[in-house]
Amino acid sequence: MNSKRGPLFPSQRQRRIERRRREIIAAAAQIFAQKGYANTTTKELADAADMAEGTLYNYFDGKREILLAILNEMCVPIDALLQNAQVPKTPEDFVRIVENGLGIFVAQLDFTRTLLTEIWVDDVVLNDFVIQRLQHIGETVRDFIARGIEGGNFRPLDIETTTLMVLGTFLALIFPIVRGIKPIPTAEERHKMAQEAVDLLLNGLRVRGNG
Amino acid sequence: MNSKRGPLFPSQRQRRIERRRREIIAAAAQIFAQKGYANTTTKELADAADMAEGTLYNYFDGKREILLAILNEMCVPIDALLQNAQVPKTPEDFVRIVENGLGIFVAQLDFTRTLLTEIWVDDVVLNDFVIQRLQHIGETVRDFIARGIEGGNFRPLDIETTTLMVLGTFLALIFPIVRGIKPIPTAEERHKMAQEAVDLLLNGLRVRGNG
Amino acid sequence: MNSKRGPLFPSQRQRRIERRRREIIAAAAQIFAQKGYANTTTKELADAADMAEGTLYNYFDGKREILLAILNEMCVPIDALLQNAQVPKTPEDFVRIVENGLGIFVAQLDFTRTLLTEIWVDDVVLNDFVIQRLQHIGETVRDFIARGIEGGNFRPLDIETTTLMVLGTFLALIFPIVRGIKPIPTAEERHKMAQEAVDLLLNGLRVRGNG
Amino acid sequence: MNSKRGPLFPSQRQRRIERRRREIIAAAAQIFAQKGYANTTTKELADAADMAEGTLYNYFDGKREILLAILNEMCVPIDALLQNAQVPKTPEDFVRIVENGLGIFVAQLDFTRTLLTEIWVDDVVLNDFVIQRLQHIGETVRDFIARGIEGGNFRPLDIETTTLMVLGTFLALIFPIVRGIKPIPTAEERHKMAQEAVDLLLNGLRVRGNG
DNA sequence: CATGAATGAGTCTTCATTCAT
DNA sequence: GATGAATGAAGACTCATTCAT
C-alpha cells in the first residue's frame, strides 16, 4: 500500500506534515518540560519523537522554532477560552472560568511547564505569548471588579493590585502541579479548587460581619 | 612579624577573598537574572565581574558553584526574616511581614529573579532553596489560619488551598517587578501593596455584610 | 526491504563504524607514540585521522577511550601468541617464540611505543594491559626454567631473577627499534636477533667448558 | 639572627640558592616520578617544595628547566661511576659495577623513574641524557666482550646484540623496583641480584659441559 | 626574595545544523 | 522524505607564567 510514498493530493500531504509536526511538538514539550529548553539537545528531541535528528529539520527550521510552535499550540485553547469567556456575572460564572482554565493548563501540563519555564528567561516568549494575553485577562478581571464596585457589590479596592492577586491565586494553584509536587487533580478536585479559590477571593478569610 | 612569608595577615587575605567572592556573586546574579543560568557563559560572568575567566576559578569551583552561592547569599536575609517572624496576630502583623518580604526580594532583585528562573528547571535548586523554606512558611500560614478559625475570626476554609493562595498572592506581587514589567516600588508603595493584599485576603472582594 | 528507514543494512553500518574506529585508532597510535598521550591534543588526533574534532566523539567517548582502544587492539595478537605458545621444549621452540614476539611488536610499532610510553605513568594501563600478561609470560618462563632445572639441563638459578632477565632481554631488543634509534629489522634480522638472544641466555658469554 | 636577610657574602648567597634549587629538584622528582612530567602542575611542585608557585621561578626558568635539572642531577653519580669504571677484568669486577649501578639508580629512585618515564616521549631527554651515556656504556661493554673473545674466554658472539642484552638485563632488574611492583632492595639483596645477573650472563642457563 | 592572585591561551567536550546517501 | 555521520563554533575549565605587593 503505497510504500514508496507516491505523490499524494496536496491536502493529504499537508495533513501528513501537520500530523508529524504535532507529534514532534508533543514529544518536545515533554522533554522541554522536564529539562528546560536550554538543557535539551536536538538528539533528545529526535529520540523522543522517534526519528532521526535530521528529520526534525524537515518540519521545523530549528530547535527554537519547535519551542515557539509548542507555545503557539498551547495558546489555541487558551485563546478560545478567552474569546468565549464573558465577564463573569455571578460567582458561579467565575468558578466556571477558573475551573476551565485549570482544565486547560492541566490537560497540557508539559506545554504549561515549558511556557512557565521560559517566561523568566526569554523576552520574546514573555511578550508574544504572555503579556498580550495577560493584558486581555487583566482587562476582563478589571471589568469584573469595576462592575462589582459600581454595582455596590465589591469594595472600592485598587484594581491593579487586585487583578494581580487574582492571577497570582491562579498561578499558585497551578505551580505545585506543574512542578510535580502535587499530583494532577481530577475534574472534581479542580472544581473544588476553583470554588475555594473564588470563595476566598470574594469573601476573604474573615467571618462575615466580624469587622 | 611575618615579614618573611605572606604579605598579608591571614584575616586580611580572608577578607579580600570574601569581598572578591561577593563581587563575583553580585555580577553573576545580574547576568543569570537576565539570561538564565544555562544561557550564560563563563566568559560573560568574567566580563561582568571585570576579570579574566580563569580568575573566577580562584574563587569558585565552577559555574554551578557560583549559582549556588548566589542562592545561598539571597537566603540569608530571607532566613533571618523567617526566624524572626512570629505567627501574625493582628492584620498589622501580617502586613508587616508581607512588607518585609517584599523589601527583601526587591532589594536583591537579581538574586530573586535568578532563583525564580532556576526553580522551574533545576530540581536541586527547587528542593534545597525553596521547598524547605516553603514548608516553613506554609506552617506559619497554616498556624495563622488555624488559629483564626479556632478563634472564630476566620471561616473554616481548606487550609491547603488557602496557604497556596497566600503564597500565590505574594508571588503575583513580585512577578511583574522581577520580570521588569513594573518599576521597582518604593518603600511606601510596598507598604501600600502589602496593605491591600492583606486586606483583600482577609476581607475578600465583597462588601461586608453582603453575604 | 528497509526502503523507508535506514540507507544501509545494519551490518553494513556496523562495519563502517568499525572501519572508522580502526582508522582513528591507527592515526592516534602514531601521534600518541610520537608525543605521548598527555602531550597530544584531540585536535591533533582529529587532524591525523583527517576529520573534525567532533567526529572523534561519534566513535569514542573521549580521548582516554581512544588510548584504551589502541592498547586493546594491540593486545589481540599478543594474547593470541600467548594462547598458542606452549612452554618451549627445545632451543628452537624458544627462538620461535621470541621471534614471533618481536614480529608482533615490530609490526605494530606505534601501538608498542604507545604502550611502553604509558606504562610508566598510568597505573591502570600498567595493571590492565601489562601486569596480567607479564604474569602469564612469567609463569611460562618459570615453567620453562624449572623444567630445565629438574631435567638437569639448567643450573639451579634463582627463578625470579632469571625470569626478569629473560624479559629484560626481550625489552632491550625492542627498545632501540621502538625509540627509532635502530631501523625496523627485517624478518631475517629478527630471526637472527632471536637466535643470538636465546643462545646467550642458554649458554652465556663464556666458552663452554671454561667454568 | 639576620631575619631580614641582609647582604650576604656572594658565596653564602650562592650556596643558599644552590640549596634551595636542590630542595626543589628533590621535591619535583618525587612528583614527576609519581605522575609524569606532563601530568604534574606547577602548583603541585610548589606545594611539594613547600613554597609559593611564584618562588619556583626565582630558581628555575620554568617547569621544563626543573625537569632538566633533575636529570642533570641524577647524572652526576652516574657519570662518576662511568668515569671510574674500568673495563671489568674479572667476574667480580663486573658484579661490582652492576651492584654500584643498582645502588645509584635505587638511591635516587624518583630521579630514575622520572628519567625512564620521559625517555619515551621527549627526544631531547633521550639524546642529551641517555644516548650519549649509553654509547659510553656500550663501548665499555663492547670492550669487555671483545677482550673476552680475544682472550679466548668468551665465545664469538654478535657484539651489538650482546651489548643490548647486558643493558636489558640491567633494565629488567630496575623496572619492577622503579615501578613500585617490587620493594626497594637492601644492599645485600642488590649484591645478590648483581651476582645472579652476572652469573647468568657469563654462564647462561645451561649446565656447563652439556652442549 | 616570597607570595599568590591574575591572566588568557589552550584543552577536552558538546551540540545545533547541514548534507550526501 | 528519512537518515545519521560530519562539522566546527562555542563552552567550561586548567594551568604555566607574570607581577604587584
XYZ file of N, CA and C in Angstrom, chain A residues 113 115-122 171 175 179, chain B residues 29 32-37 67 70-71 74-75 78 101-102 105-106 108-122 125-126 129-130 134 167-168 170-180:
186
model
N 4.281 23.775 31.613
C 5.567 23.909 32.296
C 6.620 24.497 31.362
N 6.121 26.601 29.026
C 5.855 28.038 28.986
C 6.364 28.723 30.252
N 5.965 28.192 31.397
C 6.311 28.847 32.657
C 7.818 28.858 32.878
N 8.510 27.882 32.302
C 9.962 27.845 32.452
C 10.629 28.928 31.621
N 10.121 29.119 30.435
C 10.811 30.038 29.517
C 10.468 31.500 29.760
N 9.316 31.712 30.355
C 8.907 33.101 30.630
C 10.003 33.912 31.298
N 10.740 33.263 32.194
C 11.663 34.002 33.033
C 12.932 34.400 32.317
N 13.166 33.727 31.203
C 14.462 33.866 30.546
C 14.336 34.518 29.178
N 13.224 34.283 28.556
C 13.116 34.614 27.137
C 12.128 35.760 26.945
N -2.051 31.209 39.580
C -0.705 30.668 39.413
C -0.344 29.759 40.588
N 1.118 26.041 40.172
C 2.535 25.776 40.391
C 2.871 24.375 40.919
N 4.974 21.675 38.775
C 6.318 21.326 39.218
C 6.404 19.907 39.770
N 24.839 37.327 39.474
C 23.388 37.340 39.682
C 22.712 38.191 38.619
N 22.873 36.095 35.325
C 21.970 34.944 35.417
C 20.521 35.417 35.364
N 20.245 36.535 36.044
C 18.871 37.041 36.075
C 18.408 37.410 34.671
N 19.316 37.998 33.893
C 18.918 38.419 32.553
C 18.758 37.248 31.595
N 19.702 36.317 31.627
C 19.740 35.308 30.567
C 19.484 33.902 31.053
N 19.440 33.729 32.346
C 19.292 32.379 32.862
C 20.633 31.693 32.966
N 20.720 30.773 33.883
C 21.986 30.077 34.140
C 22.533 29.410 32.896
N 26.298 29.789 40.972
C 24.829 29.829 41.100
C 24.412 29.514 42.525
N 25.066 32.272 44.897
C 24.069 33.343 44.761
C 22.833 33.005 45.574
N 22.355 31.806 45.391
C 21.113 31.419 46.058
C 21.312 31.369 47.568
N 21.269 34.889 48.858
C 19.943 35.508 48.918
C 19.100 34.911 50.039
N 19.462 33.747 50.473
C 18.661 33.112 51.519
C 18.959 33.677 52.901
N 16.375 36.178 53.944
C 15.073 35.506 53.992
C 14.979 34.639 55.239
N 8.953 41.009 53.481
C 9.269 40.060 52.438
C 9.458 40.764 51.101
N 8.521 41.611 50.758
C 8.649 42.381 49.525
C 9.975 43.134 49.515
N 12.944 40.769 48.770
C 13.008 40.284 47.396
C 13.349 41.409 46.431
N 12.812 42.580 46.714
C 13.063 43.700 45.814
C 14.494 44.218 45.982
N 17.158 42.667 46.504
C 18.104 41.848 45.748
C 17.390 41.219 44.561
N 16.989 42.105 43.702
C 16.135 41.697 42.599
C 16.806 40.677 41.692
N 18.099 40.866 41.433
C 18.803 39.928 40.567
C 18.813 38.534 41.176
N 19.064 38.501 42.469
C 19.074 37.216 43.150
C 17.687 36.570 43.048
N 16.674 37.392 43.288
C 15.307 36.876 43.247
C 14.980 36.295 41.879
N 15.313 37.060 40.861
C 14.978 36.586 39.523
C 15.787 35.336 39.181
N 17.036 35.321 39.598
C 17.844 34.122 39.354
C 17.179 32.909 39.984
N 16.755 33.079 41.211
C 16.098 31.968 41.904
C 14.839 31.532 41.170
N 13.981 32.524 40.878
C 12.698 32.178 40.255
C 12.890 31.561 38.880
N 14.003 31.902 38.225
C 14.269 31.334 36.908
C 14.679 29.871 37.007
N 15.468 29.568 37.992
C 16.025 28.210 38.048
C 15.091 27.196 38.682
N 14.178 27.710 39.497
C 13.232 26.804 40.153
C 12.583 25.832 39.188
N 12.296 26.317 38.014
C 11.490 25.521 37.080
C 12.269 24.409 36.426
N 13.563 24.525 36.446
C 14.394 23.620 35.662
C 15.258 22.739 36.554
N 15.634 23.267 37.679
C 16.678 22.626 38.473
C 16.092 22.052 39.756
N 17.923 22.964 43.062
C 17.587 24.321 43.497
C 16.200 24.336 44.125
N 15.268 23.722 43.433
C 13.899 23.699 43.963
C 13.881 23.129 45.368
N 16.530 25.134 48.091
C 16.370 26.548 48.393
C 14.913 26.972 48.532
N 14.009 26.176 48.015
C 12.625 26.629 48.027
C 11.738 25.754 48.894
N 9.526 26.916 51.846
C 8.077 26.953 51.629
C 7.357 26.208 52.739
N 0.496 32.399 49.339
C 1.794 32.446 48.663
C 1.654 32.940 47.235
N 0.616 32.484 46.553
C 0.384 32.927 45.187
C 0.208 34.432 45.130
N 1.513 36.574 47.091
C 2.842 37.173 47.226
C 3.628 37.073 45.924
N 3.584 35.914 45.332
C 4.301 35.711 44.077
C 3.784 36.657 43.000
N 2.495 36.834 42.981
C 1.905 37.710 41.973
C 2.378 39.144 42.157
N 2.551 39.547 43.401
C 3.059 40.900 43.649
C 4.493 41.038 43.152
N 5.240 39.995 43.320
C 6.655 40.007 42.954
C 6.863 39.939 41.443
N 6.140 39.048 40.799
C 6.434 38.706 39.416
C 6.679 39.892 38.479
N 5.732 40.830 38.394
C 5.946 41.870 37.380
C 7.149 42.750 37.683
N 7.486 42.840 38.938
C 8.668 43.630 39.299
C 9.920 42.870 38.890
N 9.976 41.618 39.290
C 11.126 40.784 38.950
C 11.335 40.752 37.448
N 10.233 40.654 36.742
C 10.349 40.456 35.291
C 10.500 41.774 34.556
N 10.562 42.879 35.321
C 10.827 44.171 34.693
C 9.627 44.795 34.032
